[in-house]
CSV table of C-alpha atoms and ligand atoms in Angstrom, one decimal:
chain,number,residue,atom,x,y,z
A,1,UNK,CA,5.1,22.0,-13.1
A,2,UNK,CA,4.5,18.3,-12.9
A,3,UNK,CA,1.4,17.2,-15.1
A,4,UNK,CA,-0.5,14.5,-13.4
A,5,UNK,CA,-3.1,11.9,-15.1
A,6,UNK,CA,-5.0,9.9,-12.4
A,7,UNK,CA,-6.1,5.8,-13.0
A,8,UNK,CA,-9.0,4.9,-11.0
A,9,UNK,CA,-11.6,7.1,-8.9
A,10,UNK,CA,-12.3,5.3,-6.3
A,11,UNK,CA,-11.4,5.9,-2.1
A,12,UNK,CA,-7.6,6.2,-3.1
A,13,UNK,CA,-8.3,8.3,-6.2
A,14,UNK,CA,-10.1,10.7,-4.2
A,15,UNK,CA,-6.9,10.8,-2.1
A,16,UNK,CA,-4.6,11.5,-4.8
A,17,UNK,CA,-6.4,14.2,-6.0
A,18,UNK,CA,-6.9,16.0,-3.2
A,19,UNK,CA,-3.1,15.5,-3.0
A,20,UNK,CA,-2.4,16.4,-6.4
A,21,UNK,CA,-4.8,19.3,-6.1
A,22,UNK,CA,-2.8,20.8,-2.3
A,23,UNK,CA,0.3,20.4,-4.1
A,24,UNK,CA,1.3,23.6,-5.4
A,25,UNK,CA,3.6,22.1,-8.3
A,26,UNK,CA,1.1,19.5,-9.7
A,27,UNK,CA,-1.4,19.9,-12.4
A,28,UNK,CA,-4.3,17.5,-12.7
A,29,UNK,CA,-4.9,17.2,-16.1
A,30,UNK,CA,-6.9,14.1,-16.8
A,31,UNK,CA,-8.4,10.8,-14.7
A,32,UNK,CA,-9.6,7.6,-15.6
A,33,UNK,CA,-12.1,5.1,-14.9
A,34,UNK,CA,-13.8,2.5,-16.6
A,35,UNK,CA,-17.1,3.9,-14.9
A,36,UNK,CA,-18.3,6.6,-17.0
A,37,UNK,CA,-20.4,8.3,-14.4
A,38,UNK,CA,-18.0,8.0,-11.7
A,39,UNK,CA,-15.7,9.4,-13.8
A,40,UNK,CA,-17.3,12.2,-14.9
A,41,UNK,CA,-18.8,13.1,-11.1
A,42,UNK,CA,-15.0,12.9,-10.3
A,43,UNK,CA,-13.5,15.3,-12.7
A,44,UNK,CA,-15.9,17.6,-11.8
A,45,UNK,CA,-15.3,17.9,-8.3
A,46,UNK,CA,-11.7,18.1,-8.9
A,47,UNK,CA,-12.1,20.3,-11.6
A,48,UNK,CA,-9.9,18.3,-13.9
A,49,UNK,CA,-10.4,19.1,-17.9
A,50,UNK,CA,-10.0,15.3,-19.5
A,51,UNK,CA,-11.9,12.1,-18.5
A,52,UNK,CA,-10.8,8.8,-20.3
A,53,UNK,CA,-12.8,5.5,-20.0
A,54,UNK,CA,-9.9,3.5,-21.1
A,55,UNK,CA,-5.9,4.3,-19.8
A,56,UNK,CA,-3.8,3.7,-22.5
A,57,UNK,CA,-6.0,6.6,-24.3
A,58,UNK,CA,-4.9,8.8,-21.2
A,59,UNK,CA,-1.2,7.4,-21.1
A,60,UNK,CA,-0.5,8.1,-24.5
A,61,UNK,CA,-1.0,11.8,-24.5
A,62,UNK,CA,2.0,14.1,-24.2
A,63,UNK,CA,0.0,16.6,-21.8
A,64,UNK,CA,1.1,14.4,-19.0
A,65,UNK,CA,4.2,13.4,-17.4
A,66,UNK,CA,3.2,11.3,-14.3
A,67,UNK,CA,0.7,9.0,-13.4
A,68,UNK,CA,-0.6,7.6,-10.6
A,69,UNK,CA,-2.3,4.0,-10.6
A,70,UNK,CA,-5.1,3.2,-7.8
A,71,UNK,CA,-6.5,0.9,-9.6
A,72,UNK,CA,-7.8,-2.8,-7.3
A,73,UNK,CA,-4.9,-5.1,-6.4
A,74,UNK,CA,-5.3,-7.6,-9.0
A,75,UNK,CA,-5.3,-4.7,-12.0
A,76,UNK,CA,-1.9,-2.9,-11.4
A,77,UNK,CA,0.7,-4.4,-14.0
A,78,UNK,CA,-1.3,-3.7,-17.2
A,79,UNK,CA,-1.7,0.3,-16.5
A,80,UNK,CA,1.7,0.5,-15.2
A,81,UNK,CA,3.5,-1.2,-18.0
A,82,UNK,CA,1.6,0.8,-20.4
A,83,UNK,CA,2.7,4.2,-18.5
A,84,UNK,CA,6.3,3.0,-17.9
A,85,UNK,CA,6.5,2.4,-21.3
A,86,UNK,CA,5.1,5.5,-22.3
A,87,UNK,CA,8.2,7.5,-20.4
A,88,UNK,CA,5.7,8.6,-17.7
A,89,UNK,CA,6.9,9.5,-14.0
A,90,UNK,CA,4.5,6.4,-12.2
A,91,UNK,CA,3.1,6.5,-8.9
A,92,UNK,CA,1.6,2.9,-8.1
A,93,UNK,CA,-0.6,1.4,-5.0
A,94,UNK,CA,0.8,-0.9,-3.1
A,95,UNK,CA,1.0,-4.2,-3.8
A,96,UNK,CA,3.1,-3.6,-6.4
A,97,UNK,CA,1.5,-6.4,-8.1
A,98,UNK,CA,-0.5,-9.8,-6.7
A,99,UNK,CA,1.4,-12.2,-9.5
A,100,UNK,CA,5.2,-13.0,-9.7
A,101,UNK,CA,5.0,-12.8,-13.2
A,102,UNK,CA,3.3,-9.1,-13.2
A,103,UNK,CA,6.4,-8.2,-10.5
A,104,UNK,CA,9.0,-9.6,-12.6
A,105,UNK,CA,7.1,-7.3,-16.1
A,106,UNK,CA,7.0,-4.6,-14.0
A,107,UNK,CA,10.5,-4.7,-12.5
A,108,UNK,CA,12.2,-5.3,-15.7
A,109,UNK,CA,10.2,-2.1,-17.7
A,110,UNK,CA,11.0,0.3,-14.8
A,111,UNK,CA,14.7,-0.6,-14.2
A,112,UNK,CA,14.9,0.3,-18.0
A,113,UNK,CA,13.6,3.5,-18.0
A,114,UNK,CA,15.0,6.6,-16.9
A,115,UNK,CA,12.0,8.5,-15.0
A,116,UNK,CA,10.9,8.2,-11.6
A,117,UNK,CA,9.0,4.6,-10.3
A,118,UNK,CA,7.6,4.7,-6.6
A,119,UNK,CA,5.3,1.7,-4.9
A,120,UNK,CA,3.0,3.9,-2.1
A,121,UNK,CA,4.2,1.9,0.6
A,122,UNK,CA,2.8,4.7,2.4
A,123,UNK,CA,3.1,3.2,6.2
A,124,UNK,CA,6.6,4.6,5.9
A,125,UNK,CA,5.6,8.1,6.5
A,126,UNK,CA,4.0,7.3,9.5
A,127,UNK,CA,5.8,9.3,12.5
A,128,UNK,CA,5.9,6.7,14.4
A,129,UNK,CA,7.8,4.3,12.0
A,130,UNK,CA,10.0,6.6,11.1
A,131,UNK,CA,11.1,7.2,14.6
A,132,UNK,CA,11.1,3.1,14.8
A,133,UNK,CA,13.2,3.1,12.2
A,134,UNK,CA,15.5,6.0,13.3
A,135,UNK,CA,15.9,3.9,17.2
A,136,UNK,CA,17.0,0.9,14.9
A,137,UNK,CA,19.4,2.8,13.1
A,138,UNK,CA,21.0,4.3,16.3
A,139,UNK,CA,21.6,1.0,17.7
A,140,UNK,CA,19.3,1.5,20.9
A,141,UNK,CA,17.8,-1.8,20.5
A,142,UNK,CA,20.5,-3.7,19.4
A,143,UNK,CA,20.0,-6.2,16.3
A,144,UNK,CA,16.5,-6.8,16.0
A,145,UNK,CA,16.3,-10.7,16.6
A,146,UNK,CA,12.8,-11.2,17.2
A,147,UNK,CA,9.0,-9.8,16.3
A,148,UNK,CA,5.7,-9.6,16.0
A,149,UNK,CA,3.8,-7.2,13.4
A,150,UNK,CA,-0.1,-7.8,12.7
A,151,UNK,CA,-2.4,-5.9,10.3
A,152,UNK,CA,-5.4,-6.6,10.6
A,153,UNK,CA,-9.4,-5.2,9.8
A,154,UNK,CA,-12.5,-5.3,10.7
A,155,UNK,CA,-15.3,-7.2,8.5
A,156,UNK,CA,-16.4,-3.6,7.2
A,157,UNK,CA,-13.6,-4.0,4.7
A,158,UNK,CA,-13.8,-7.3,2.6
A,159,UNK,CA,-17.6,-7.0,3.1
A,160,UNK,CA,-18.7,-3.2,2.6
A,161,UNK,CA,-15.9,-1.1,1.4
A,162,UNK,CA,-14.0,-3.2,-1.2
A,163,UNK,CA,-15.9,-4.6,-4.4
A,164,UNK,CA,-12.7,-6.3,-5.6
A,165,UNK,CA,-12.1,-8.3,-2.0
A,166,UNK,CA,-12.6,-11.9,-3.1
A,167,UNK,CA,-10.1,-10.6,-6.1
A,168,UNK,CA,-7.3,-9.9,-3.2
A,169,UNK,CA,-7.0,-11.4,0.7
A,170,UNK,CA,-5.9,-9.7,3.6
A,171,UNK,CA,-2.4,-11.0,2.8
A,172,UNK,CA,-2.6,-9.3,-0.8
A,173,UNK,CA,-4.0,-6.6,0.8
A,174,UNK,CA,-2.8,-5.6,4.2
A,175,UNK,CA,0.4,-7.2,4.4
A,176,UNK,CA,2.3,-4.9,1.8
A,177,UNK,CA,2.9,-2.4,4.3
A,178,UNK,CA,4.0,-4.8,7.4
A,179,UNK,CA,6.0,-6.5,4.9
A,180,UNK,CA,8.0,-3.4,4.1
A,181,UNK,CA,8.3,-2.2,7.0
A,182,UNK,CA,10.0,-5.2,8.3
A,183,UNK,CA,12.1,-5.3,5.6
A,184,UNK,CA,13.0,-1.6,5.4
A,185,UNK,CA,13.3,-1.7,9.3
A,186,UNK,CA,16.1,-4.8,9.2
A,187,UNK,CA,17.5,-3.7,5.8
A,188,UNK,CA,17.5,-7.3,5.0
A,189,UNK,CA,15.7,-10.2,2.8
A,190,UNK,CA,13.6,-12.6,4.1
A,191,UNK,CA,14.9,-16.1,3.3
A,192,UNK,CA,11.8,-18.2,4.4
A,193,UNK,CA,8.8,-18.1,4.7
A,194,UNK,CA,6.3,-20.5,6.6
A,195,UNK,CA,2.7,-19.9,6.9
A,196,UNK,CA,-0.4,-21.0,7.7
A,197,UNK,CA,-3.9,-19.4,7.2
A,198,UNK,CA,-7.8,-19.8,7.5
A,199,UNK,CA,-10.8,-20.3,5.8
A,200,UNK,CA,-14.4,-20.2,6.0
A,201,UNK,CA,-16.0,-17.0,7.6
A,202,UNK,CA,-15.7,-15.0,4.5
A,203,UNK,CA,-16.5,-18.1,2.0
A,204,UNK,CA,-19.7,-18.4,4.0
A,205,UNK,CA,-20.5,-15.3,3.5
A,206,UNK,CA,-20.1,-15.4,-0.3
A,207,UNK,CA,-16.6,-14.1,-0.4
A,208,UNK,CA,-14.2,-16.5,-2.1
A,209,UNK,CA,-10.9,-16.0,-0.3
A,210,UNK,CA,-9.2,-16.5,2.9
A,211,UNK,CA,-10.1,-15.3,6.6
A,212,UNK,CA,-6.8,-14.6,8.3
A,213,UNK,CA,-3.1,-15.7,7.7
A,214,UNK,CA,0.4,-15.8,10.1
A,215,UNK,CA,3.4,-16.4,8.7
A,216,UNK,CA,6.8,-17.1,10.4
A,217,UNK,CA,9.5,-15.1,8.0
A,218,UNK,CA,13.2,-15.6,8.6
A,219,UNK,CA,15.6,-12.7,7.4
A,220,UNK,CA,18.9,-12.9,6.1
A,221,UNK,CA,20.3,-11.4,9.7
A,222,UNK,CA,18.8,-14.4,11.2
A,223,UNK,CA,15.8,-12.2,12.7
A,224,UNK,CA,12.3,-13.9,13.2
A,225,UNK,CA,9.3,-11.9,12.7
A,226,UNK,CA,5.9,-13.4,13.1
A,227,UNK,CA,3.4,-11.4,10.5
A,228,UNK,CA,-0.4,-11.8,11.1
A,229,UNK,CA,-3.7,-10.7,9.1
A,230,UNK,CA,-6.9,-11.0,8.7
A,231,UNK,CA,-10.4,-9.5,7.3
A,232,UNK,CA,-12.9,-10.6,10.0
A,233,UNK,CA,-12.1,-8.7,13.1
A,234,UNK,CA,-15.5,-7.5,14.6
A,235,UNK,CA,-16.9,-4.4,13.4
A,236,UNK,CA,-18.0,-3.5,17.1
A,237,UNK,CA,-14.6,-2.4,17.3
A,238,UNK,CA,-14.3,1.3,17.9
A,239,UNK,CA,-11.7,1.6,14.6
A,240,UNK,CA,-11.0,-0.3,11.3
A,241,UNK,CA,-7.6,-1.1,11.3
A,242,UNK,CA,-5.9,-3.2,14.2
A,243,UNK,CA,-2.1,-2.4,13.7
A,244,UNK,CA,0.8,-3.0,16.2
A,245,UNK,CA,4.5,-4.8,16.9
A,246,UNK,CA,6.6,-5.4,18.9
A,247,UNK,CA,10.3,-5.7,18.1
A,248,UNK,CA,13.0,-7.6,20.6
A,249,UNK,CA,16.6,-6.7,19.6
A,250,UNK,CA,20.1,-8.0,21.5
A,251,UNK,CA,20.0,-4.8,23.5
A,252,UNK,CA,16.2,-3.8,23.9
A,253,UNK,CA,12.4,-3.8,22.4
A,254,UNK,CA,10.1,-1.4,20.3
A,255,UNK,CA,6.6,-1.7,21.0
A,256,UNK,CA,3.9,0.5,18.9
A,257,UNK,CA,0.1,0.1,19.0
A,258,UNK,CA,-1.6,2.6,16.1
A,259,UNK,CA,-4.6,0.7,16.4
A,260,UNK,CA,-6.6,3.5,18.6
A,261,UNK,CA,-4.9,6.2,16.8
A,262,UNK,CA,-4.4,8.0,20.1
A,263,UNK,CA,-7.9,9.0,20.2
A,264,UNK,CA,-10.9,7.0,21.4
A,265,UNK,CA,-14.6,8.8,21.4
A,266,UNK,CA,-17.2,7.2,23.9
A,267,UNK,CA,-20.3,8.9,22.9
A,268,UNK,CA,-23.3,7.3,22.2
A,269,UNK,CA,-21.1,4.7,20.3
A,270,UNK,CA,-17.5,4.1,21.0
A,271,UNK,CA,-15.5,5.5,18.1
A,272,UNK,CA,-11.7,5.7,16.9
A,273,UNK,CA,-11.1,8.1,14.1
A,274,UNK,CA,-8.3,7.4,12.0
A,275,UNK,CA,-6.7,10.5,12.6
A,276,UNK,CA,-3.1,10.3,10.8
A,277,UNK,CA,-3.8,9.0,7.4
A,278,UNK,CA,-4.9,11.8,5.6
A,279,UNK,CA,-7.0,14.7,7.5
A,280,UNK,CA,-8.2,18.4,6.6
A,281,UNK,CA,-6.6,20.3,9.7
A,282,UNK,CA,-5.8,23.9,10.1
A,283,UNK,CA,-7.2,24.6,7.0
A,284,UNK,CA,-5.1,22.0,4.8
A,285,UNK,CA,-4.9,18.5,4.3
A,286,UNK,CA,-2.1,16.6,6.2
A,287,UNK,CA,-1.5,12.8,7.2
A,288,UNK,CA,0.9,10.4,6.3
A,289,UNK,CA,-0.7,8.9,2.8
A,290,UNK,CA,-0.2,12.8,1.6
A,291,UNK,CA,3.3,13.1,2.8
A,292,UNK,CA,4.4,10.1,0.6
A,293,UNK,CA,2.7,11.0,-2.3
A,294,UNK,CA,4.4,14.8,-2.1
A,295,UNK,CA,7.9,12.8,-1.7
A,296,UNK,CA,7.1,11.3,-4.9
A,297,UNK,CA,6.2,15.1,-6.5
A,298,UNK,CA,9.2,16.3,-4.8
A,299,UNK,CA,11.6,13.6,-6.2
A,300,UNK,CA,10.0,14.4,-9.7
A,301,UNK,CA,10.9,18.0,-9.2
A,302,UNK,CA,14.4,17.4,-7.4
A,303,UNK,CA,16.4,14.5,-9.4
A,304,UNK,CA,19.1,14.8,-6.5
A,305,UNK,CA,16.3,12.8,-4.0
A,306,UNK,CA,15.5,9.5,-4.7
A,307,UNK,CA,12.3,7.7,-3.7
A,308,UNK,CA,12.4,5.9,-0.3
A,309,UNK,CA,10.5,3.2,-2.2
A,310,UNK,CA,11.7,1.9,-5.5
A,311,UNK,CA,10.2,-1.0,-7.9
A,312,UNK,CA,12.9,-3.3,-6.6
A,313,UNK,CA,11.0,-3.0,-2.9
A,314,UNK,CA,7.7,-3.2,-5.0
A,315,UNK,CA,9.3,-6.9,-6.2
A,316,UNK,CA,10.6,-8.2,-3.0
A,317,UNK,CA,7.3,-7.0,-1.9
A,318,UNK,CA,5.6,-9.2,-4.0
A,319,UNK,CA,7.7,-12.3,-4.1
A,320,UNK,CA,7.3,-12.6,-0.2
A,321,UNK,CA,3.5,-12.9,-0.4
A,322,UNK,CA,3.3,-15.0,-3.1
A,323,UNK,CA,5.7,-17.3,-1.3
A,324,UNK,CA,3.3,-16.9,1.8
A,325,UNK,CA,0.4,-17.9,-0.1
A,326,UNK,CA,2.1,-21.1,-1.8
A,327,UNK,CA,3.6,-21.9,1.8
A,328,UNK,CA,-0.4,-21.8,3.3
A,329,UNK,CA,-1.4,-23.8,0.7
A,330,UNK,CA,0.9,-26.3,0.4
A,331,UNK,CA,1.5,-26.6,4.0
A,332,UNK,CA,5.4,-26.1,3.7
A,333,UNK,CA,7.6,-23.8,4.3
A,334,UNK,CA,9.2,-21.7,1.1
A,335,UNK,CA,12.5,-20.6,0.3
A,336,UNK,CA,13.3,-17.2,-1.0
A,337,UNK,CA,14.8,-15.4,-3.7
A,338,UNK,CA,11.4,-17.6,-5.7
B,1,NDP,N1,-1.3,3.3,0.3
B,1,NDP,C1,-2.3,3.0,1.1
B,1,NDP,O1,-2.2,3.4,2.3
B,1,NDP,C2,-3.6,2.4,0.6
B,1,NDP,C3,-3.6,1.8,-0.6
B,1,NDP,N2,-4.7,1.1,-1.1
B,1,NDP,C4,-4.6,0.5,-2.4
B,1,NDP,O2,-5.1,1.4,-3.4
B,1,NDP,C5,-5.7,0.7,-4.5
B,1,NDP,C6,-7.1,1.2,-4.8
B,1,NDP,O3,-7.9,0.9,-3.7
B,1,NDP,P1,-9.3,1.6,-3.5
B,1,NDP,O4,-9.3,3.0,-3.9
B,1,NDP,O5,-9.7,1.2,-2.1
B,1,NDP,O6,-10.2,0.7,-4.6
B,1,NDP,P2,-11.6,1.2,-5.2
B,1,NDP,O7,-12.3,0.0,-5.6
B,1,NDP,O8,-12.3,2.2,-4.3
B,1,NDP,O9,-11.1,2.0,-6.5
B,1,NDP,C7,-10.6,1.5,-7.6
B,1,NDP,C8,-11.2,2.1,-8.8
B,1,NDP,O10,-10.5,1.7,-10.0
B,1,NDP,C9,-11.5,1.5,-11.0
B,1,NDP,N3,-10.9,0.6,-12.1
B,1,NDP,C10,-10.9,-0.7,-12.2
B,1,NDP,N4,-10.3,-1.1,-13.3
B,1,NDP,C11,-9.9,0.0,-14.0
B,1,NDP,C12,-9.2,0.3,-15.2
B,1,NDP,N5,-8.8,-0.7,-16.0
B,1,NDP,N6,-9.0,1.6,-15.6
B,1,NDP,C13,-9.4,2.6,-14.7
B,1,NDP,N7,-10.1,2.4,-13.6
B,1,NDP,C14,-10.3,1.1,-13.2
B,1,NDP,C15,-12.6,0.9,-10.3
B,1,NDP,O11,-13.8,0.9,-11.0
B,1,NDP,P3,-14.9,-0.3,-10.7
B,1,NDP,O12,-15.3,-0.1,-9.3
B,1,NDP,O13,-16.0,0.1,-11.7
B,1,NDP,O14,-14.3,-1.6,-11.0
B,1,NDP,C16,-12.7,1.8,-9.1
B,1,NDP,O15,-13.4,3.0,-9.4
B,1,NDP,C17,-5.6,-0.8,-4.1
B,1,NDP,O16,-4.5,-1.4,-4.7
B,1,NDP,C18,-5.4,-0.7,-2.6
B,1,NDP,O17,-4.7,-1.9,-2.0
B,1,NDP,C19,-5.8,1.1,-0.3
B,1,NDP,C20,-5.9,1.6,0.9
B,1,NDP,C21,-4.7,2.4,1.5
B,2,NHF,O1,-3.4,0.0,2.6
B,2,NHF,C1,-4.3,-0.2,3.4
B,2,NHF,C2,-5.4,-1.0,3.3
B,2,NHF,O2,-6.5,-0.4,3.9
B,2,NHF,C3,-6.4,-0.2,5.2
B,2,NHF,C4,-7.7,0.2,5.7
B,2,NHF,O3,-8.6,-0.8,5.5
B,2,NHF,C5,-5.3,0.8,5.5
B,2,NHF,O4,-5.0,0.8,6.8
B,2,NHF,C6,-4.1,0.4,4.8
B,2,NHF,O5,-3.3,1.5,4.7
């Protein structure tokens, strides 16, 4: 039975916990949050016996054996590094981390320690990138040469649903998951990086950080992929999260478009519910964010599977955008390994 502590309540706690609480060999024994109240609210509804106010408390205890960090971008390293170091089984967000230095901490604790480290890059359970993925690997596109991937959301994000967003940027935020995807999808580095964002909307609005950014990345196969962001998309449109590419190889193209979800409402307003992510269907939850957080459980419980994501994909992760950043801000482009 796995024994899981949670670190941080907020709209990805709530997912974990329902995950932990579906999955029939995981235990939630303690949560928490530097918000008493919330805290407390959230152990109840999850029925989970310990609440902590401050993580290493939590970490230190023996009656867990994992733990899962969904804590804001900006305050991953210290948590993790404290339950790495602690021997725990760690589950973190993505990014990995939002500083070169807290990548390189974090990737030199968990290479030496023996339990289980996964980054939720969780875009990789998606059907439809596995299935990208799968084409690639069967060679029905040919090597992938050129691309386009963008992530994007609406103003609903950095405005109403984060509190943290001027701590993190569309890039910090968004571009985790289109930057491993790429990089899964190519098995390849990137090289260089050139990018360019801009500025202004969200300032004016009291929210110190960028509007959008692109970003030209060449990979060690030579490919080309074009990565774009941004926080101010409308919120008139019908879902949250724009999300497409396009890949050209030698021998063909993949195109996706999850933006619409496959499901578009027109009632008295036009709507798009996310329906993939995580959903209570048939009676139990389902959706890809649970599927990669059971992978993790089931890699805990079966040492002969590894983790599709590991802490060296968390670095690389991290390196490429801080070397985006640097590359909008100093107007150059930026050579990689940093
Ligand atoms: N894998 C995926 O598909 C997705 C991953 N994410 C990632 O998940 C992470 C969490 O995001 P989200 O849930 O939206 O953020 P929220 O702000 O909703 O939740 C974060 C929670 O952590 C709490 N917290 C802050 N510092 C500490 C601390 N030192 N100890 C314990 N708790 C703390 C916050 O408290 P307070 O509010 O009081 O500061 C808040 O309750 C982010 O890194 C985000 O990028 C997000 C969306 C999807
Ligand atoms: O990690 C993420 C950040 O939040 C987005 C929604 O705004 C998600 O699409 C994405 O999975």
């Amino acid at each position: 039975m796995i024994k899981c502590g949670i670190i941080g309540t907020g709209i990805m706690g709530d997912l974990h916990a329902i995950a932990c609480k579906q999955y029939s060999k995981c235990e939630l024994v303690s949560v928490c949050d530097i918000d008493e109240k919330r805290v407390l609210s959230f152990a109840n509804k999850y029925n989970i016996p310990k609440t902590y106010l401050e993580f290493k408390e939590m970490i230190k205890n023996e009656d867990i054996d994992t733990v899962i960090i969904a804590t804001p971008d900006y305050l991953h390293c210290d948590p993790v590094l404290a339950a790495i170091r602690a021997g725990k089984n760690v589950l973190v967000e993505k990014p990995m981390a939002t500083t070169l230095n807290d990548a390189q901490l974090i990737l030199k604790a968990a290479k030496d320690n023996k339990n289980l480290f996964m980054v939720n890059f969780s875009s990789r359970w998606i059907p439809t990138h596995q299935n990208t993925k799968k084409a690639i690997l069967n060679g029905e596109v040919g090597d992938i040469r050129y691309g386009h991937i963008r992530l994007e959301n609406t103003y609903y994000v950095p405005t109403k649903m984060l509190s943290w967003s001027e701590k993190s940027s569309p890039t910090e935020f968004l571009l985790p998951h289109s930057i491993d995807l790429i990089r899964w999808f190519l098995s390849s580095e990137v090289t260089e990086v050139y990018a360019l964002k801009t500025d202004g909307v969200l300032r004016s609005l009291g929210i110190n950080t960028h509007d959008s950014l692109q970003s030209l990345v060449t990979f060690s196969t030579g490919a080309v992929i074009n990565f774009e962001t941004s926080w101010i998309l409308p919120e008139t449109l019908p879902y949250m999260v724009e999300n497409a590419l396009r890949l050209v190889g030698s021998k063909g193209a993949i195109y996706t478009d999850l933006s619409k979800q496959c499901l578009q409402i027109y009632g008295s307003q036009t709507n798009s519910p996310g329906s993939f992510l995580m959903e209570y269907l048939n009676g139990k939850w389902s959706g890809f964010f649970f599927d990669s957080v059971c992978h993790f459980f089931d890699c805990i419980l079966d040492n002969s599977q590894k983790p599709l994501t590991n802490v060296y994909d968390g670095y690389k992760n991290t390196e490429i955008i801080v070397a985006m950043i640097k590359s909008a801000m100093e107007k150059k482009s930026i050579q990689l390994p940093l």
